[in-house]
Tab-separated table of C-alpha atoms in Angstrom:
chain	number	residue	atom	x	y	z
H	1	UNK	CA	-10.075	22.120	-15.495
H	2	UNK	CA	-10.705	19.281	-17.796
H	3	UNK	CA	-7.652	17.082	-18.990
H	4	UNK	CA	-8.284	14.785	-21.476
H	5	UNK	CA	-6.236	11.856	-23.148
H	6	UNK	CA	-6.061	10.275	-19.756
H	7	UNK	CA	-5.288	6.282	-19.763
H	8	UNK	CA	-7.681	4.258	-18.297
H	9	UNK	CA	-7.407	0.539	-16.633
H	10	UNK	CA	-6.557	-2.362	-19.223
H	11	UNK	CA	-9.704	-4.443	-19.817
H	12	UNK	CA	-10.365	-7.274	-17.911
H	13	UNK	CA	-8.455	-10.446	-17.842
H	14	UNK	CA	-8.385	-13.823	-15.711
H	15	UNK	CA	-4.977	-14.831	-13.836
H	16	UNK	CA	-3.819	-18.413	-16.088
H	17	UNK	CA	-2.538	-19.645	-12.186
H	18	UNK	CA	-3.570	-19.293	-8.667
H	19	UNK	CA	-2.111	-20.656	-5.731
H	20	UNK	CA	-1.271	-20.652	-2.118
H	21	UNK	CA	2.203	-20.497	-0.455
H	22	UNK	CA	3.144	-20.973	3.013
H	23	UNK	CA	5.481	-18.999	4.150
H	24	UNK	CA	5.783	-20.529	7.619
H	25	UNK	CA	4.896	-18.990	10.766
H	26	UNK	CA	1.581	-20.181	10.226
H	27	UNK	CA	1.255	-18.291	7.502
H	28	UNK	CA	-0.392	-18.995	3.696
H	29	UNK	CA	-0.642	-16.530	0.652
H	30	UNK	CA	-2.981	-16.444	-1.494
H	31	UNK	CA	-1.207	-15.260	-5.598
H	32	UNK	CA	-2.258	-14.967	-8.480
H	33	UNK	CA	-0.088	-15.116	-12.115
H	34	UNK	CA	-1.488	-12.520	-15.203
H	35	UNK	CA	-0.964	-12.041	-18.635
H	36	UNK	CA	1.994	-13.369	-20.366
H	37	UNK	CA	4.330	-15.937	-18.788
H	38	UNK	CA	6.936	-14.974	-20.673
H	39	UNK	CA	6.778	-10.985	-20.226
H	40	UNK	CA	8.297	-8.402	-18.301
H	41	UNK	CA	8.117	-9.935	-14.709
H	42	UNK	CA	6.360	-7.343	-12.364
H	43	UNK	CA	5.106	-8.060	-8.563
H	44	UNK	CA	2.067	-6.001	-7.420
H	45	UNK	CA	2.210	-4.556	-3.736
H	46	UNK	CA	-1.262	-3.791	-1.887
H	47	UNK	CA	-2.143	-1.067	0.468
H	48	UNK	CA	-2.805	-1.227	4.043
H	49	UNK	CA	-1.055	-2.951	5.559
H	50	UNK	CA	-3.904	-5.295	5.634
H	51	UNK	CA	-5.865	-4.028	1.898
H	52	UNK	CA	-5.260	-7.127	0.362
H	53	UNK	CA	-5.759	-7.366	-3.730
H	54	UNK	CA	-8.301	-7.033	-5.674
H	55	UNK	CA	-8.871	-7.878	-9.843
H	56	UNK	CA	-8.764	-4.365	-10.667
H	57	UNK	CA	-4.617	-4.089	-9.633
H	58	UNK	CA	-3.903	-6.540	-12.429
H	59	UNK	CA	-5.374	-4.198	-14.930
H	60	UNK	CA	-2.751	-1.543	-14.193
H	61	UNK	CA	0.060	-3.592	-16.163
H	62	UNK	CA	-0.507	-4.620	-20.287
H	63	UNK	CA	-1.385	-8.394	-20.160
H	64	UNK	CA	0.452	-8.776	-23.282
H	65	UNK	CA	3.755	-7.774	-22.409
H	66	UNK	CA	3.480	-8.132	-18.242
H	67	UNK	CA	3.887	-11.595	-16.579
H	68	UNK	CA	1.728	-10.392	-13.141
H	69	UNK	CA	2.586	-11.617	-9.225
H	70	UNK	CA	-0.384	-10.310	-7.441
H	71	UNK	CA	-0.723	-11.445	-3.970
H	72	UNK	CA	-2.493	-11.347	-0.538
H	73	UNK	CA	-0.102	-10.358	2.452
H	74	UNK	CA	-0.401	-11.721	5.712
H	75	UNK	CA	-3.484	-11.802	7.089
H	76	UNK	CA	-6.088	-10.509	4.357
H	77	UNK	CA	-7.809	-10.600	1.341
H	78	UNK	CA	-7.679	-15.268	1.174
H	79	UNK	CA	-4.252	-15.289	2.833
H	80	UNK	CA	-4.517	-17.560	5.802
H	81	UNK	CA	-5.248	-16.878	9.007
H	82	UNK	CA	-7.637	-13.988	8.501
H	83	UNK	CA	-6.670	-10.498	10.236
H	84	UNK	CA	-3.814	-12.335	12.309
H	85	UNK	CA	-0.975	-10.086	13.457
H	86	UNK	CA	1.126	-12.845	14.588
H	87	UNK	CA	4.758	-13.054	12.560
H	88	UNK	CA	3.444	-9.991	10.944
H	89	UNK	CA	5.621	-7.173	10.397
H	90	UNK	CA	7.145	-5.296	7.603
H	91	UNK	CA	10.604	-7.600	7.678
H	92	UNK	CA	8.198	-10.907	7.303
H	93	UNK	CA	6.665	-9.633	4.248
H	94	UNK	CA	9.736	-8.543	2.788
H	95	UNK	CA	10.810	-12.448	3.402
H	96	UNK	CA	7.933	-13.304	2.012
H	97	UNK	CA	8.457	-11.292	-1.545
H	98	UNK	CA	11.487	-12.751	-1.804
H	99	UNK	CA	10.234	-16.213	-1.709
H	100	UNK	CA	7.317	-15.593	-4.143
H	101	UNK	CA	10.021	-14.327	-6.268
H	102	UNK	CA	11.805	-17.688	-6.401
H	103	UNK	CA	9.109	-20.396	-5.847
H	104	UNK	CA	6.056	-18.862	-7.251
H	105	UNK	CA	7.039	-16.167	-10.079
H	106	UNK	CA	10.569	-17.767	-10.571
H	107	UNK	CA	12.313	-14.740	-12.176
H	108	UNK	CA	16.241	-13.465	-11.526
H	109	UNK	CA	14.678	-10.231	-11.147
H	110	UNK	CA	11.153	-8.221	-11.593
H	111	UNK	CA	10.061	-4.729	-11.343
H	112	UNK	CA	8.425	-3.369	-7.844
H	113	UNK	CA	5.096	-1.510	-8.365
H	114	UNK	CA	3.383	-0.113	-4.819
H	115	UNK	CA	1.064	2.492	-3.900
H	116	UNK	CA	0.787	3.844	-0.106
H	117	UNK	CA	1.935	0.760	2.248
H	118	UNK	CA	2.741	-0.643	-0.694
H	119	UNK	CA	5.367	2.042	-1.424
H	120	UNK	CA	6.808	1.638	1.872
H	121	UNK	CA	6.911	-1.780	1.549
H	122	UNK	CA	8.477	-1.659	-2.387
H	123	UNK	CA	11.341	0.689	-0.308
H	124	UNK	CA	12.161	-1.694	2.177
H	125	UNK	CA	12.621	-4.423	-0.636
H	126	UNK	CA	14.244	-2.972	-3.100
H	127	UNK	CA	16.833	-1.357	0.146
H	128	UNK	CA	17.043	-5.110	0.917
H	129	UNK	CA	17.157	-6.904	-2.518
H	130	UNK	CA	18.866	-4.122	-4.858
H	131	UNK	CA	19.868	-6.312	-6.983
H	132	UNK	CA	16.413	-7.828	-7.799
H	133	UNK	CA	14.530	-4.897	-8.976
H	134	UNK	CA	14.783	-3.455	-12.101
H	135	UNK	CA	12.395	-0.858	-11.764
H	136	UNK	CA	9.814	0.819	-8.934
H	137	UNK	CA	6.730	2.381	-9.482
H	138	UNK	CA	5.462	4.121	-6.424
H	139	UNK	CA	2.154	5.893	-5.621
H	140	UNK	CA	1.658	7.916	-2.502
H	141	UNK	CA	4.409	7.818	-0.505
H	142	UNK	CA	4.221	6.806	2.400
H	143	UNK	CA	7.920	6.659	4.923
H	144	UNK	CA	6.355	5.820	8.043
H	145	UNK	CA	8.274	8.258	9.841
H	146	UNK	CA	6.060	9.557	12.873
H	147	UNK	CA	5.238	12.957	11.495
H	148	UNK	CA	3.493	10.571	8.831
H	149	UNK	CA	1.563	8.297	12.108
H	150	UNK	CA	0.681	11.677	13.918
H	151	UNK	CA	-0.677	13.147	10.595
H	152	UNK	CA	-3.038	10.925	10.475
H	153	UNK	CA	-3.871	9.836	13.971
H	154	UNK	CA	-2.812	12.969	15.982
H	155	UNK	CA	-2.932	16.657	14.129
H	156	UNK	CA	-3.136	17.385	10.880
H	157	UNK	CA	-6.263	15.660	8.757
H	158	UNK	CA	-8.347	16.320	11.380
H	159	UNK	CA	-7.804	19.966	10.001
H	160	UNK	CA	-9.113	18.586	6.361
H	161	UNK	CA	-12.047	16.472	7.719
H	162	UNK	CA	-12.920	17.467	11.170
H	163	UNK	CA	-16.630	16.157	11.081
H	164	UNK	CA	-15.573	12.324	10.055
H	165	UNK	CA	-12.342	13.372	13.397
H	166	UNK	CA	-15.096	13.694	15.716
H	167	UNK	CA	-16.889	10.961	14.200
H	168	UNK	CA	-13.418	8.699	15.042
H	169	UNK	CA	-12.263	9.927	18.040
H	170	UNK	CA	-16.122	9.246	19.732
H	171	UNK	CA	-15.519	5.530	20.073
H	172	UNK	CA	-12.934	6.783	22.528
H	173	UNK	CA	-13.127	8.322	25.593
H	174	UNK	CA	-11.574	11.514	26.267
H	175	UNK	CA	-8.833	10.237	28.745
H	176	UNK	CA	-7.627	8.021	26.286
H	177	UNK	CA	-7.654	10.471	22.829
H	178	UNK	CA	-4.077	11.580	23.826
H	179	UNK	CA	-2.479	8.340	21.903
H	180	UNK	CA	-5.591	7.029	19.778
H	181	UNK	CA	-3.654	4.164	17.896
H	182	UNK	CA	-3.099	2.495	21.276
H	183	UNK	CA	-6.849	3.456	22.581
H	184	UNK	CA	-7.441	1.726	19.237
H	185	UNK	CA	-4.915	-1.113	19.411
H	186	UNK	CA	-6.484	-2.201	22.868
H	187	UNK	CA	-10.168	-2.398	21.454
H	188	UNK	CA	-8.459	-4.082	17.976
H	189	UNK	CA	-6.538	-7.082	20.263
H	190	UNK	CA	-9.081	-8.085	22.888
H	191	UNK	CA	-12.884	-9.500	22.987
H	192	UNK	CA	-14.495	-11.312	19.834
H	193	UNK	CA	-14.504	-10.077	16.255
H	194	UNK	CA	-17.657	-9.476	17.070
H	195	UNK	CA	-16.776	-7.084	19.880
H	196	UNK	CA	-13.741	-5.238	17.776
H	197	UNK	CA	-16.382	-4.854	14.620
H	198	UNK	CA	-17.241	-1.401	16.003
H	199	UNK	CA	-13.454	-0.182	16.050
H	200	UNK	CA	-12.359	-1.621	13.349
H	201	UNK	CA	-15.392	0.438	10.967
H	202	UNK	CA	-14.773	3.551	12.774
H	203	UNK	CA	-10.945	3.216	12.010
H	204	UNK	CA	-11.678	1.933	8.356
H	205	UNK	CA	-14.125	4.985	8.366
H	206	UNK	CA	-11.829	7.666	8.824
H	207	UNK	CA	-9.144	6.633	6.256
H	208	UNK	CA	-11.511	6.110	4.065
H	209	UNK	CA	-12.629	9.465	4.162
H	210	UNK	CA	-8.822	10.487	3.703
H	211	UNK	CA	-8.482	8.697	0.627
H	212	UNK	CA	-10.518	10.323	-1.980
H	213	UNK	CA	-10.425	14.495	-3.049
H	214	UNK	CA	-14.349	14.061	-3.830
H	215	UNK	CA	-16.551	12.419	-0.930
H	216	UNK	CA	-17.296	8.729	-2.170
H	217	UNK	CA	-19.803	6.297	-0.451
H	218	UNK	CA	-18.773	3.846	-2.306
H	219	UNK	CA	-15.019	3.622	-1.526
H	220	UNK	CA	-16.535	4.229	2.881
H	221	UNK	CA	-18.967	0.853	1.579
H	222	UNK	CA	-15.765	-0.829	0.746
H	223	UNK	CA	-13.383	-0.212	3.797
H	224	UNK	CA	-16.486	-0.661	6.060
H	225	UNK	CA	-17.324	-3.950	5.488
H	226	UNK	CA	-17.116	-6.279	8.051
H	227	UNK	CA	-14.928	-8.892	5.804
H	228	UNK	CA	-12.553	-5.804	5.094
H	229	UNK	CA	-12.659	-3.966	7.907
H	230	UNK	CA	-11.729	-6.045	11.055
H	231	UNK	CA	-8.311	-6.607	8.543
H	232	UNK	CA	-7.395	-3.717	7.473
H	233	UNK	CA	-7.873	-1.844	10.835
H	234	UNK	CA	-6.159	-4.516	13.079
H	235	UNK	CA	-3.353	-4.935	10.805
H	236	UNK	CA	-2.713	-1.399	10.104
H	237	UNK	CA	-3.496	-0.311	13.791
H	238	UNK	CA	-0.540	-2.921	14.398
H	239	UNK	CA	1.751	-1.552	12.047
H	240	UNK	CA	1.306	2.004	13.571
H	241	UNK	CA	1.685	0.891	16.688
H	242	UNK	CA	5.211	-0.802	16.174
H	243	UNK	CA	6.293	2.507	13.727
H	244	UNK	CA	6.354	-0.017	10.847
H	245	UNK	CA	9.369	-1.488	12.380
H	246	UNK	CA	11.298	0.741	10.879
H	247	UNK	CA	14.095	3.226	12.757
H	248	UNK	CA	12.796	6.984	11.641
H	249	UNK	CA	14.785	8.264	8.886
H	250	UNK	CA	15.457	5.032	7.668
H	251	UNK	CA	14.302	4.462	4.196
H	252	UNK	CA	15.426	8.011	3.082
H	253	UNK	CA	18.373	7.072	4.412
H	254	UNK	CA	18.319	3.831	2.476
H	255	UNK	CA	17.613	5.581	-0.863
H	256	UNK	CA	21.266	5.661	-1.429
H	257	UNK	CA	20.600	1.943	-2.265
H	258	UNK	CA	18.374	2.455	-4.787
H	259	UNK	CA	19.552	5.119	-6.639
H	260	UNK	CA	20.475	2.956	-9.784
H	261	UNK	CA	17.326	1.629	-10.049
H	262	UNK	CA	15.157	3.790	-12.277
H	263	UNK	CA	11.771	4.568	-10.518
H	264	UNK	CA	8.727	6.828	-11.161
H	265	UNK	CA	6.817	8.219	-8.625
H	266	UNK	CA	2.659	9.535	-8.569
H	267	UNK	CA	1.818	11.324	-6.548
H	268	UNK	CA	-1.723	13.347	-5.544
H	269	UNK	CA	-1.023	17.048	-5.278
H	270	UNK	CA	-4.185	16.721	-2.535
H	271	UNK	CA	-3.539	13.572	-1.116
H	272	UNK	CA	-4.991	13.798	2.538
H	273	UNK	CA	-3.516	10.192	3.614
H	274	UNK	CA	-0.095	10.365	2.418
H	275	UNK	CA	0.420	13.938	1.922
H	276	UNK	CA	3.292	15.450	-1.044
H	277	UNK	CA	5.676	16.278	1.718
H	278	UNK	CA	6.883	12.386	2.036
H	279	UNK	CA	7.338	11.998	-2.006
H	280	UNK	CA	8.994	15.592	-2.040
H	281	UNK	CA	11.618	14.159	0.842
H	282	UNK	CA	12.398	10.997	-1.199
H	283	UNK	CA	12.962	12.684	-4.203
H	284	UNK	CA	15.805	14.740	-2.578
H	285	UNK	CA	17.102	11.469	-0.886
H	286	UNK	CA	16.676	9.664	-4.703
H	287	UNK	CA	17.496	12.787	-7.260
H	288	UNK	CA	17.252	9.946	-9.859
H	289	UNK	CA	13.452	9.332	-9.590
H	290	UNK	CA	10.938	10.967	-11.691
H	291	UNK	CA	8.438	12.622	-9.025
H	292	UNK	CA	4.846	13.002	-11.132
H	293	UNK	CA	2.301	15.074	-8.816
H	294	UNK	CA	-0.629	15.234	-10.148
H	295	UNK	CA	-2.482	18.625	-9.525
H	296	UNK	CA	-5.901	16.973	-9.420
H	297	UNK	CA	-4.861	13.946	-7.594
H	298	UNK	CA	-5.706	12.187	-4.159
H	299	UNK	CA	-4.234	9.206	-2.508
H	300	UNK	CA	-6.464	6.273	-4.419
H	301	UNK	CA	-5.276	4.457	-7.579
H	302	UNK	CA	-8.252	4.535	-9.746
H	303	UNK	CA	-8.222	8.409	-9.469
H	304	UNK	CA	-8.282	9.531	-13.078
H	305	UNK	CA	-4.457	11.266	-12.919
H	306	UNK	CA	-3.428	8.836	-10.543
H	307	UNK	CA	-3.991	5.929	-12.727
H	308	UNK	CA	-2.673	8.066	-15.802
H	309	UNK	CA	0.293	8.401	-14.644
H	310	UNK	CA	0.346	4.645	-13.258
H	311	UNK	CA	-0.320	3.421	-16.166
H	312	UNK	CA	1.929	5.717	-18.431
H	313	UNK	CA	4.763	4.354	-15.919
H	314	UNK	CA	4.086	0.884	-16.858
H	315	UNK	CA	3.505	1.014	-20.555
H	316	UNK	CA	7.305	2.794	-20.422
H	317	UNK	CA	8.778	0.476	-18.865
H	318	UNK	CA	7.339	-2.396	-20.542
H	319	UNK	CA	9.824	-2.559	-23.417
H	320	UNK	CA	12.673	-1.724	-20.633
């Protein structure tokens, strides 16, 4: 089935300001202002944990109506220091939104856009700071309960890609496969970068061959390499490890929050990272959200139907 009509990614633009905030704990990140600095505020929330940004996110928002936060969160992309897990938990970047919201972007309020961690991370904002969104855009949701952790890292995409399982699991050895985020964790934490380069491509490696519904060298190229991997697997690994430091249950149980705050959700009908059932749970817990699942779509952004609806979610709420 061909669907045509679909939008497509704004054209290109520059940011008009860069910068870098410290946030304390050591801690600098690396933002980035787009389009019009007197439009619709918006901040922009990366995957991960540990994705960092990239010029293509700013192209999701129109750069004539959209004044653009884009930023690095601890520990990737040019935030400062590189792949550090130190301070570095869900409740620090929350902190940290807040703060770009008054010192950098310096807005009463802004609208919450997020895909995968970044939709759990948009959640535990907008539960915290209510009052400062005005709208969330979420793309594959992801709740970090632990049927979400053991999904991934236990049973259940190793049913959808079991040659690219074996090919993760054979860094390990068999005594240690019965809890692979900690057999992972300890080769993440200890030696050189040099020495946790191996680990941190297989574990790279295997989400990015959850990420996509067609096979895609390209998007393997990208998590694979060594200035993205050693972040994204050491800060993700870290974030699994600690169950996102979040109680289980907790941000459906938070929805109630939220509930006045319109949102749209898209979702991939064959999204092997974050699977449907997560988006399907929140949209019980938040009746008010508009749930979009696209029957063609995975977990990425740049998906055709993923980015449709992204972008059709924006555009609405531009004028809002």
């Amino acid at each position: 089935m061909q669907i045509t009509g679909r939008r497509a990614l704004y054209e290109a633009f520059d940011p008009y300001e860069t910068g870098q905030l410290d946030v304390g704990d050591g801690h600098t990140l690396y933002w980035e202002l787009s389009g019009n600095p007197e439009g619709k505020p918006v901040v922009f929330l990366h995957g991960g944990p540990g994705g960092g940004s990239s010029p293509e996110h700013r192209r999701q928002f129109d750069p004539d109506r959209y004044k653009m936060l884009v930023f690095d969160q601890r520990g990737c992309g040019k935030s400062t220091p590189y792949a550090s897990l130190d301070a570095n938990t869900t409740w620090h970047l929350v902190d940290d939104i807040e703060k770009l919201r008054t010192e950098v972007a310096k807005v009463d309020k802004w609208m919450v856009f997020g895909g995968s961690w970044g939709s759990t991370l948009s959640l535990a904002y907008a539960q915290t700071y209510p009052d400062r969104v005005t709208e969330l855009v979420l793309r594959g949701i992801f709740l970090f309960d632990q049927y979400e952790v053991d999904w991934l890292y236990k049973e259940g995409a190793d049913s959808v890609y079991p040659d690219k399982w074996d090919e993760f699991i054979s860094l390990i050895p068999e005594d240690e496969r019965g809890n692979l985020v900690e057999a992972y964790r300890k080769r993440l934490t200890s030696g050189t970068a040099e020495e946790q380069l191996p680990a941190a491509k297989a574990w790279s490696a295997w989400e990015a061959a959850t990420v996509t519904v067609l096979p895609s060298e390209e998007t393997v190229e990208h998590f694979t390499s060594p200035e993205i991997a050693v972040a994204i697997a050491r800060i993700e690994n870290h974030y699994m490890a600690n169950g996102g430091w979040l109680e289980e249950g907790q941000l459906l149980r938070g929805a109630e929050k939220i509930r006045h705050i319109p949102g749209v959700i898209v979702q991939g009908r064959h999204d092997t990272c974050t699977p449907p059932k997560a988006a399907w749970a929140l949209k019980k817990a938040w009746p008010e959200v508009e749930l979009n699942i696209v029957p063609d779509g995975g977990h990425l952004y740049n998906e055709p139907g993923i980015l449709d609806g992204l972008i059709r979610a924006t555009d609405r709420f531009a004028s809002q």
